[in-house]
Coordinates of C-alpha atoms and ligand atoms in Angstrom, one line a residue:
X1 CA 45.1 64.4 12.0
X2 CA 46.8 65.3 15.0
X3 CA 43.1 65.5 17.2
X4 CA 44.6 65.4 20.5
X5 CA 48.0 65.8 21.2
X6 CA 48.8 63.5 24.6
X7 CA 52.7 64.1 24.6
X8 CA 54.7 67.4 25.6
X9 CA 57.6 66.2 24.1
X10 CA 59.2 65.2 21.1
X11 CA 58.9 61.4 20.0
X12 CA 60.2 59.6 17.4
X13 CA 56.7 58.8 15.7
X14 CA 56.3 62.5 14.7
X15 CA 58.4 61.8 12.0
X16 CA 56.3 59.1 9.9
X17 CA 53.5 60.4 8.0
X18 CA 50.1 58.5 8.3
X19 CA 48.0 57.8 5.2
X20 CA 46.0 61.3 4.3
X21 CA 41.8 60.4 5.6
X22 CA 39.2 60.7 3.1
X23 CA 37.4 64.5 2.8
X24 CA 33.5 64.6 2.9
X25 CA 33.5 64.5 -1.3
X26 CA 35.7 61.6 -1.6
X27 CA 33.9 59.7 1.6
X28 CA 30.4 60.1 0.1
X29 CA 31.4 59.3 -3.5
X30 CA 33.3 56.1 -2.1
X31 CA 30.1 55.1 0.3
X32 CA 28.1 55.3 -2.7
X33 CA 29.7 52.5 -4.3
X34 CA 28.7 49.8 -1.2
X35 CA 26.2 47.3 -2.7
X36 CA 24.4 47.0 0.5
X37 CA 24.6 42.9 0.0
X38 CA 22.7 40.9 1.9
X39 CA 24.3 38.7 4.6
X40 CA 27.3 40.9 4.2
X41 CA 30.4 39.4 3.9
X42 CA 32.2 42.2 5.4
X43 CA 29.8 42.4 8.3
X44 CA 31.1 38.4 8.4
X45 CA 34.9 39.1 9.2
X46 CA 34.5 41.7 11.3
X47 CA 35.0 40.0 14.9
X48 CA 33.0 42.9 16.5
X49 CA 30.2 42.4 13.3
X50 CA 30.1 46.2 12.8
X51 CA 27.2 46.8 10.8
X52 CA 29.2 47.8 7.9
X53 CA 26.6 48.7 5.4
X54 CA 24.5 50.5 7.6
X55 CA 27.2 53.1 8.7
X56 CA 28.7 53.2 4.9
X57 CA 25.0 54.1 3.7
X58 CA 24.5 56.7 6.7
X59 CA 27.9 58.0 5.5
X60 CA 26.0 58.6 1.8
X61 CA 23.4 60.0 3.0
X62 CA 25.3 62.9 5.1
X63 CA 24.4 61.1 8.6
X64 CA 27.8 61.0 9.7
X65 CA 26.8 60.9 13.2
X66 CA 24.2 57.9 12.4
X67 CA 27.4 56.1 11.2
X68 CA 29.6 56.6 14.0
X69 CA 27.0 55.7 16.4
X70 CA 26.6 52.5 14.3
X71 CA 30.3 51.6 14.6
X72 CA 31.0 52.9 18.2
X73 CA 27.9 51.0 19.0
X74 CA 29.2 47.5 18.3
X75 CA 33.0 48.8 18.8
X76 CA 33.9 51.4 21.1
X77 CA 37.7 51.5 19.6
X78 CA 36.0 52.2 16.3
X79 CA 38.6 54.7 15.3
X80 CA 42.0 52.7 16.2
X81 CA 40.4 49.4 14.5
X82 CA 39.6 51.6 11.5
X83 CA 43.5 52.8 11.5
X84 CA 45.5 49.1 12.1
X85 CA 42.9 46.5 11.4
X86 CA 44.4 44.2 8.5
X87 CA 41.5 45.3 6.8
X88 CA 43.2 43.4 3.8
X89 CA 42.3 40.2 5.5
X90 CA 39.0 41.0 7.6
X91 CA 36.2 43.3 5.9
X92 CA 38.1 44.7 3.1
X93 CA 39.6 41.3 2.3
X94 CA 35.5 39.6 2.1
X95 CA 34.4 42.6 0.2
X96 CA 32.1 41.4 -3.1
X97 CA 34.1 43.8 -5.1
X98 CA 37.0 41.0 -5.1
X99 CA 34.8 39.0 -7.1
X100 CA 34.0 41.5 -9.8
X101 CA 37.9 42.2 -10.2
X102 CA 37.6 45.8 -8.7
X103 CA 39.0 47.2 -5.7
X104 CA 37.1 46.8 -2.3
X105 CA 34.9 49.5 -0.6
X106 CA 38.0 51.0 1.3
X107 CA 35.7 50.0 4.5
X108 CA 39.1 51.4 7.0
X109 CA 39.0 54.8 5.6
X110 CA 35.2 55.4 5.8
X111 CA 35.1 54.2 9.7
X112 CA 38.3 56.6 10.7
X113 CA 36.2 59.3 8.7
X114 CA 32.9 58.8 10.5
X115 CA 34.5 58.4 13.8
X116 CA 36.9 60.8 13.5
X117 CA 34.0 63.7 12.6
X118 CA 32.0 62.3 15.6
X119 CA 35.4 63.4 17.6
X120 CA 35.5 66.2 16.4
X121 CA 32.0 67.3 17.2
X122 CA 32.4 66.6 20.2
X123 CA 29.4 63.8 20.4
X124 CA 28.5 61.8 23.1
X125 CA 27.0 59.2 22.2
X126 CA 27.1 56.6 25.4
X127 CA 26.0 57.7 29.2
X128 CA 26.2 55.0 32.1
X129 CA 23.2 53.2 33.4
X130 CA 22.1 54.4 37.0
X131 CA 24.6 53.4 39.3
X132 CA 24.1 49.1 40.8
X133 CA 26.4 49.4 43.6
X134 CA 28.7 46.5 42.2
X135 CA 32.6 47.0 41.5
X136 CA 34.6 45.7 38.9
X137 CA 38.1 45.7 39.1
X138 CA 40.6 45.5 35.8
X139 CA 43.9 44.4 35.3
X140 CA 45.9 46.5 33.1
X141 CA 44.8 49.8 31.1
X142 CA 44.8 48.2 27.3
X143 CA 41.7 47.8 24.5
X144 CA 40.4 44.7 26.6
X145 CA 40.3 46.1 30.0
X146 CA 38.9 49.1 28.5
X147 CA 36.1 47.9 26.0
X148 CA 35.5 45.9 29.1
X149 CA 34.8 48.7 31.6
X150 CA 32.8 50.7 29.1
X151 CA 30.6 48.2 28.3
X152 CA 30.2 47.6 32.4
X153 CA 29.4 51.6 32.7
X154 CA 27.0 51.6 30.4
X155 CA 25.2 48.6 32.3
X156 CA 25.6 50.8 36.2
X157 CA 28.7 49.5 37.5
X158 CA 31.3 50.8 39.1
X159 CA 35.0 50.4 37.2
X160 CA 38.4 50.6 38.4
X161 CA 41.6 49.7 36.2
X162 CA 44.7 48.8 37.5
X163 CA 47.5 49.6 35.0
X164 CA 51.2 49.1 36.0
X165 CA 52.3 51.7 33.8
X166 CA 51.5 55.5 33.3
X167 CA 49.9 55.7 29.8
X168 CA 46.7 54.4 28.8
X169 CA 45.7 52.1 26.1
X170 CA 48.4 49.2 26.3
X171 CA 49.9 48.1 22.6
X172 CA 47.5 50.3 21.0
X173 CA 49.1 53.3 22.3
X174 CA 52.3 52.0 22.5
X175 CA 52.7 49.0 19.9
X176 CA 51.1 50.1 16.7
X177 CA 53.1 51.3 13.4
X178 CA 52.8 55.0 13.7
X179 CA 52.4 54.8 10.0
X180 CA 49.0 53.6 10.8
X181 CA 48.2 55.4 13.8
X182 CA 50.3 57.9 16.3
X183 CA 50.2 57.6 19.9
X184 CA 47.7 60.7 20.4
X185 CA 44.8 59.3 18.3
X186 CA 44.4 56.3 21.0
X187 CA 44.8 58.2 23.6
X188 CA 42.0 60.7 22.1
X189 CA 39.8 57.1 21.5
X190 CA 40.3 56.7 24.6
X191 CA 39.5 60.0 26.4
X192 CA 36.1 59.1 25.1
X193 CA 35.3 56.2 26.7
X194 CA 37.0 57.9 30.5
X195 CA 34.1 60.3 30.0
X196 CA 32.2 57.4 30.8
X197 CA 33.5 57.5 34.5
X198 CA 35.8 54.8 34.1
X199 CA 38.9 55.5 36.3
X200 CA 41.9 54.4 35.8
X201 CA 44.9 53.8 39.0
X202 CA 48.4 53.8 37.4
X203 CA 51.6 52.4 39.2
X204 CA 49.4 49.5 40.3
X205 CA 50.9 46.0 39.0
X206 CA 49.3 42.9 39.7
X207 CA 51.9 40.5 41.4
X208 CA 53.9 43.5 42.7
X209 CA 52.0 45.9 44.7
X210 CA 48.4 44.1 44.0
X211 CA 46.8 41.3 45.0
X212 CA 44.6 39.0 43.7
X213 CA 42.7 38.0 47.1
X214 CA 42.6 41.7 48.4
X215 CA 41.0 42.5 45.1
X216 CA 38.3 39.6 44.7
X217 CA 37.7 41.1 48.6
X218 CA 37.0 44.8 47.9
X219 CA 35.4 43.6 44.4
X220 CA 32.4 41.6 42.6
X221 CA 34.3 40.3 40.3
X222 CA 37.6 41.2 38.4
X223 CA 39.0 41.2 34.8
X224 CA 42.1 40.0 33.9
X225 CA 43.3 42.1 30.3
X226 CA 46.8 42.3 30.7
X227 CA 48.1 41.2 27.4
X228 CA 51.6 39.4 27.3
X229 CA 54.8 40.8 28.9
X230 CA 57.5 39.2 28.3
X231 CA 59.3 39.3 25.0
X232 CA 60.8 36.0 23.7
X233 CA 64.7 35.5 23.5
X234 CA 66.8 33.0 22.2
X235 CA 68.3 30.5 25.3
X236 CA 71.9 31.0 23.5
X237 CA 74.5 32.1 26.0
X238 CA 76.2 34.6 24.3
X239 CA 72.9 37.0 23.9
X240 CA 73.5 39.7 26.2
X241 CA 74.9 42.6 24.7
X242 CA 73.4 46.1 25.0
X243 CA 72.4 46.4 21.0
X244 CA 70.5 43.0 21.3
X245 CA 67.2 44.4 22.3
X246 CA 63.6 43.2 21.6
X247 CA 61.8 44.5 19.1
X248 CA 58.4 45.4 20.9
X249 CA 60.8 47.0 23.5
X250 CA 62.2 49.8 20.5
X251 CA 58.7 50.2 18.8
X252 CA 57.5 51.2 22.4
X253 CA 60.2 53.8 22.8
X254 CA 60.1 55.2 19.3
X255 CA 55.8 55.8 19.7
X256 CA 56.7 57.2 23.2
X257 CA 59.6 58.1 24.6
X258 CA 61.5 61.8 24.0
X259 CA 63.2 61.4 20.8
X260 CA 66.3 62.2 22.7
X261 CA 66.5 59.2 23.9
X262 CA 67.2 57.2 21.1
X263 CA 69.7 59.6 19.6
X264 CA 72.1 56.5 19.1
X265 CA 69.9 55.5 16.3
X266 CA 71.4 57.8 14.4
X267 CA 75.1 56.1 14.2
X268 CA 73.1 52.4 13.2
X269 CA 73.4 51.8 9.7
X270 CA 72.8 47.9 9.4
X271 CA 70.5 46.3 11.6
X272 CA 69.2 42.3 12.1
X273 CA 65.8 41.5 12.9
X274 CA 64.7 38.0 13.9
X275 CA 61.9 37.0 13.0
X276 CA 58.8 36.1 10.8
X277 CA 55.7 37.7 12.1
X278 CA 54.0 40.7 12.1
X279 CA 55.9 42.9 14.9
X280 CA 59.4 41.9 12.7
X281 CA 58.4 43.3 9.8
X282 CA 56.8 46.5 11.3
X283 CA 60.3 46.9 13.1
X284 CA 62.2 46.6 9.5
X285 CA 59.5 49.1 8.1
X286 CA 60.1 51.6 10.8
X287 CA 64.1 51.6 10.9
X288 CA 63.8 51.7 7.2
X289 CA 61.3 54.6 7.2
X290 CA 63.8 56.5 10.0
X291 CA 66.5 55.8 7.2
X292 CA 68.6 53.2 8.7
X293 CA 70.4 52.5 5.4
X294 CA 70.5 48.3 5.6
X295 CA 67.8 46.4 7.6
X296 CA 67.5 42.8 7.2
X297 CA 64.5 40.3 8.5
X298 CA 66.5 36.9 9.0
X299 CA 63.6 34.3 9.4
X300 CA 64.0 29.9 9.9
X301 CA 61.7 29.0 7.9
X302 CA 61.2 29.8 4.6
X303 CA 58.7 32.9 3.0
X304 CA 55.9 31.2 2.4
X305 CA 55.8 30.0 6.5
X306 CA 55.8 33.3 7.7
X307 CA 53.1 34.1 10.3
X308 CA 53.8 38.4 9.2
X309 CA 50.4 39.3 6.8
X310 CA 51.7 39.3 3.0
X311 CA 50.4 43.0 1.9
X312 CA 52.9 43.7 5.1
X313 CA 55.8 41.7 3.7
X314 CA 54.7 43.6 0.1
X315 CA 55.8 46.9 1.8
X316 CA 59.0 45.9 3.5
X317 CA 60.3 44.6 0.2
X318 CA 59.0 47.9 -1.6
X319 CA 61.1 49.9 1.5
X320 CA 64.0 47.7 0.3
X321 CA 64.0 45.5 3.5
X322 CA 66.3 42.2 2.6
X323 CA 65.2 39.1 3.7
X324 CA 67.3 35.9 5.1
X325 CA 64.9 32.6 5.0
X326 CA 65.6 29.6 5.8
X327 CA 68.7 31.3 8.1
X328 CA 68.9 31.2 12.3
X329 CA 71.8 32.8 14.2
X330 CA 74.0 30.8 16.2
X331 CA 76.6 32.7 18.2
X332 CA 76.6 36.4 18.8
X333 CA 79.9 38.0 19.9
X334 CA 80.6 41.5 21.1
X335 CA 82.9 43.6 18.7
X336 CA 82.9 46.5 20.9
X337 CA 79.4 48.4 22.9
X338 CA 77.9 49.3 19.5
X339 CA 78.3 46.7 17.2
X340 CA 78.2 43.1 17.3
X341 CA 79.1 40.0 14.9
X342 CA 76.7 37.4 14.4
X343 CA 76.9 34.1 13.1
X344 CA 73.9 32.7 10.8
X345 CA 73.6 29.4 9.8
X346 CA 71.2 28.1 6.9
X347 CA 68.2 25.7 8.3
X348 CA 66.5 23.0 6.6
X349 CA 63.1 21.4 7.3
X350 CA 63.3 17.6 7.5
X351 CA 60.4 15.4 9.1
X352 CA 58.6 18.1 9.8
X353 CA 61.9 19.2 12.3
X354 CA 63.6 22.3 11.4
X355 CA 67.3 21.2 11.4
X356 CA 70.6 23.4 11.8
X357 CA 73.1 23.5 8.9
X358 CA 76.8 24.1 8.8
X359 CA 77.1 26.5 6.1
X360 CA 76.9 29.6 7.9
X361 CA 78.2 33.2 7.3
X362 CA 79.1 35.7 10.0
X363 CA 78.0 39.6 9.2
X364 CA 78.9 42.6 11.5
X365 CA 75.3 44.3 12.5
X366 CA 74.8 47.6 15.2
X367 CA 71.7 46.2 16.0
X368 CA 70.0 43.4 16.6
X369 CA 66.2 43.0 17.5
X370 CA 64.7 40.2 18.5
X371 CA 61.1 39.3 17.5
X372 CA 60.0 35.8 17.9
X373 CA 57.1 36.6 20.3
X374 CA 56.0 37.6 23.9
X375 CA 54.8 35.3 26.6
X376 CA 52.3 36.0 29.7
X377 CA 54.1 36.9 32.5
X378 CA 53.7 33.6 34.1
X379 CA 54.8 34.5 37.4
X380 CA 51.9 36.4 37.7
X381 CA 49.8 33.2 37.3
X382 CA 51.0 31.2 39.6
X383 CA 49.6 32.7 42.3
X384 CA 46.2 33.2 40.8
X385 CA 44.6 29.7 41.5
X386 CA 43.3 29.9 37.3
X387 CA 43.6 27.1 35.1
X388 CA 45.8 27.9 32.3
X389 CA 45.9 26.4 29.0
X390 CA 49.5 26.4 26.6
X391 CA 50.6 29.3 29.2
X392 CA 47.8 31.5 28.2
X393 CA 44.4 32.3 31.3
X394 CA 41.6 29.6 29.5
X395 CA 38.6 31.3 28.9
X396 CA 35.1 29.9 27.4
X397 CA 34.0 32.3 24.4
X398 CA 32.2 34.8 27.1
X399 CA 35.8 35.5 29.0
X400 CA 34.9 33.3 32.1
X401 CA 37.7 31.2 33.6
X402 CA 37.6 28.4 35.7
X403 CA 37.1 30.8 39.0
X404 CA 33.5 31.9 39.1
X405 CA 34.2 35.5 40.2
X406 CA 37.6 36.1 37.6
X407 CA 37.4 36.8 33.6
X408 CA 39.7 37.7 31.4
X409 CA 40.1 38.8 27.2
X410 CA 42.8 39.9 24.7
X411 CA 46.0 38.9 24.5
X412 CA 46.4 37.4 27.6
X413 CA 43.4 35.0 26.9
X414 CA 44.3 34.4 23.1
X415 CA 48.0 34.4 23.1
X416 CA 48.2 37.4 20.9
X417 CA 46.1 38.7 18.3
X418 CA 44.5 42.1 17.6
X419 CA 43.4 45.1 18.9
X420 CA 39.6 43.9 17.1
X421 CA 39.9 40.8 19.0
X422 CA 40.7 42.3 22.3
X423 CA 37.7 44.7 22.2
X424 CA 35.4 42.1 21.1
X425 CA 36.5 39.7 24.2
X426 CA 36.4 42.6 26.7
X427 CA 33.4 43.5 26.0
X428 CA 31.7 39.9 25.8
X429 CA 33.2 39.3 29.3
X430 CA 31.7 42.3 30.4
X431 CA 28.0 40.9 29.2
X432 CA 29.0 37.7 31.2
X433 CA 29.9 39.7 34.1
X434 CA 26.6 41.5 34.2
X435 CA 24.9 38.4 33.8
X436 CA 26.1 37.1 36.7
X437 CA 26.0 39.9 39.3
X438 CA 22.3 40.5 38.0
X439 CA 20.9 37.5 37.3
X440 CA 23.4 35.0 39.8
Ligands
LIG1 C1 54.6 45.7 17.8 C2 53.1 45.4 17.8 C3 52.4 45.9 16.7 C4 51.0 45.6 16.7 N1 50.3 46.2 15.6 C5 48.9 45.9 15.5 C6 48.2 46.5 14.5 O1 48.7 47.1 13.6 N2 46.8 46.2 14.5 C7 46.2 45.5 15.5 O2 45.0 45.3 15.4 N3 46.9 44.9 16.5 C8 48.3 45.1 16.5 N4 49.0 44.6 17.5 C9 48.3 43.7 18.6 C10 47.5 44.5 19.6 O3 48.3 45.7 19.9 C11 47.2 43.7 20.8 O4 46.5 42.5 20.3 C12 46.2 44.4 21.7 O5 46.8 45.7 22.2 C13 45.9 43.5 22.9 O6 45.2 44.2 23.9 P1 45.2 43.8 25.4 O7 44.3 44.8 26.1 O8 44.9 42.4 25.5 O9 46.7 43.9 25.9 P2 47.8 45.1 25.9 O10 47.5 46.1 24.8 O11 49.1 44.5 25.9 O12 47.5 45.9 27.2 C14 47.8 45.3 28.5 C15 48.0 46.4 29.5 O13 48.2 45.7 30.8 C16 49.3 46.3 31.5 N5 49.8 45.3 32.4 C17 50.5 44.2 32.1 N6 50.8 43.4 33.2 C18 50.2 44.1 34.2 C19 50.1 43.8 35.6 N7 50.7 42.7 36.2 N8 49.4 44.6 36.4 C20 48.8 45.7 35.9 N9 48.9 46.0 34.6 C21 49.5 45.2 33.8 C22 50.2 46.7 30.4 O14 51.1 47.8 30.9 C23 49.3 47.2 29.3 O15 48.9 48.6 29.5 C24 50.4 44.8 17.6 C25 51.2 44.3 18.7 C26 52.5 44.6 18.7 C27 53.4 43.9 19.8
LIG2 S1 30.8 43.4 1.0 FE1 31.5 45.4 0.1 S2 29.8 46.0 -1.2 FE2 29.0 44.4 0.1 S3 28.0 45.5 1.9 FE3 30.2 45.0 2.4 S4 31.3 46.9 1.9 FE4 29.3 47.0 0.8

């Protein structure tokens, strides 16, 4: 499935296997089993309200093209949302089939088929409006700037993203398990929607070498889409030590980085991840898949409080992943550069108040990733004159913030979510922004 291949070089990624993609026979025997209900409940969870039966019945009746256009219409990310949606919990989860105890139209699979043929044909499907004189500028080169600008070209208007870094496509080029999707296959999505003429400057970091004013200057209005930045660490003293590292941080290098540099991973053999979400457990899935022999997910809280998906915490414990609950560590001390001891003490959960126990054990670990969450680079903010609300740019639900000429969507906006939800707020704000440089 290797459509586009964006990196020269060897990467880590290359060597996890994604799920094999339906063939024509098994795509149209599968769309032939959608009930076509009314007020779909599928259509229902979808935050960007594909029209699911539609493209599944265009699928059965050989208009693959139809379909794609259906699901590129309402989502131009149509193929990385099929790939690493938790389709488990949106469409797939709301499918009717639940309630007739049998397994749910596999909704993921038909989108990455229709999309992916529509790739591979070479279809364009979208061409920008005639051209309105009015410039946009974006923030940061992820799915919200960019379902954003697409939306803005096919309205006339002139785009421009600013990205600090030199690869396109944010966390979905860089964040998401390569079981689910490699690298390539976003930036392929996303060589699509370029072709609309949106351009993209790299090197160009808000707060650093851009500013706000001299953008809102040269621009009509600007869009803020870039996601959270800083990952969380614990405040205890004795946490630097070159194999404590954040988790987002590793994921990042294994999806893109030569596979030279991380080498070293070779000599880890038991690593500690802390944490309960969703990014911990992809990191103990993809250490474990790269066959680092012991991996273990210590979390404060118990299993049942974990804010990681459960089909996702299914599959760590099938990868024999062990799990720590109800544990926190409390002192870290070096043992020499590549290995560390670390001291974990059991929790309890009294008034509502985690508390810190005494029984503790200490275990020796090469590695140790942290994963307790990212925050928006709040230095940034300061300077914007924006309101912000719990550390996160407030929006209303059409991206606008309190500054009549600045939006903003995805994670920066919603404190971290998913890609879906990114694309669906970039491209509201960009109705909002056309709104108001047409209509004042
Ligand atoms: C490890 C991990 C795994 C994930 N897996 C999934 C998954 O399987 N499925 C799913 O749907 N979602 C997943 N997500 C969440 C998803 O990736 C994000 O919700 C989505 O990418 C958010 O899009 P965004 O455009 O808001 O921000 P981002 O994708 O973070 O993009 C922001 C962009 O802005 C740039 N930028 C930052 N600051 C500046 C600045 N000051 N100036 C200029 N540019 C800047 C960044 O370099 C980046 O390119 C995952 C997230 C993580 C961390
Ligand atoms: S809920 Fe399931 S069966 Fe009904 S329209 Fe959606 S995919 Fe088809």
């Amino acid at each position: 499935m290797n459509v586009s291949p964006g990196f020269s070089y060897e990467r880590l990624e290359d060597q996890f296997a994604m799920k094999e993609p339906l063939n024509e026979a098994q795509a149209i025997a599968e769309a032939h089993r959608c009930l076509n209900c009314f007020l779909a409940p599928c259509v229902q969870a979808c935050p960007t309200s594909i029209n699911i039966p539609q493209f599944i019945n265009r699928i059965a009746t050989k208009n693959t093209l139809g379909a794609a256009k259906t699901i590129l219409d309402a989502n131009v990310f149509g193929l990385s949302c099929a790939l690493s949606c938790p389709t488990e919990v949106l469409c797939e989860g709301a499918c009717v089939y639940h309630a007739l105890h049998e397994p749910p139209l596999m909704i993921g699979k038909l989108q990455a088929y229709a999309v992916l043929h529509a790739y591979e044909q070479k279809h364009e499907f979208f061409k920008p409006a005639k051209n309105t004189n009015k410039r946009i500028a974006l923030i940061g080169a992820g799915p919200a700037s960019l379902a954003c600008a697409h939306e803005l070209r096919r309205y006339g208007h002139k785009t421009i993203i600013y990205e600090k870094g030199s690869v396109p496509g944010g966390l979905n080029t860089s964040g998401i398990a390569p079981y689910k999707m490699k690298a390539d296959l976003s930036l392929k999505e996303i060589e699509e929607i370029l072709r609309m003429g949106v351009s993209i400057r790299y090197g160009q970091e808000l707060g650093r070498n851009l500013s706000l004013d001299q953008l809102l200057l040269e621009h009509d209005a600007v869009f803020l889409g870039m996601g959270l930045s800083e990952e969380k660490f614990l405040g205890l003293a004795s946490i630097k030590h070159p194999r404590i590292l954040g988790a987002v941080s590793l994921i990042e290098e294994i999806k893109t980085a030569p596979a030279h540099n991380l080498a070293w991973l070779k000599d880890v053999k038991k690593v500690l991840i802390i944490g309960g979400g969703n990014t911990a457990i992809d990191a103990c899935r993809e250490l474990k898949i790269l066959g680092i022999p012991e991996v273990v997910l210590c979390y404060r809280r118990d299993e049942h409080n974990m804010s990681g998906y459960a089909h996702e915490f299914k599959h760590a414990l099938l990868e024999k992943v062990s799990f720590l609950f109800n544990t926190v560590p409390t002192e870290f001390k070096a043992i020499n550069s590549q290995s560390l001891s670390v001291k974990l003490n059991q929790t309890t959960m009294s008034d509502n108040e985690l508390k810190i126990l005494n029984q503790s054990i200490t275990e020796i670990y090469d590695l140790v990733l942290f994963a307790i969450g990212q925050n928006p680079l709040a230095s940034v903010f300061s300077n914007l004159g924006i309101v912000l609300k719990n550390g996160r740019l407030k929006t209303d639900e059409n991206g606008r913030t309190t500054h009549p000429k600045i939006f903003a969507g995805g994670d920066v906006a919603n404190g971290g979510k998913e890609v879906v939800n990114a694309v669906y707020e970039g491209k509201c704000a960009a109705q909002a922004i056309h709104q108001d440089l047409t209509h004042g």
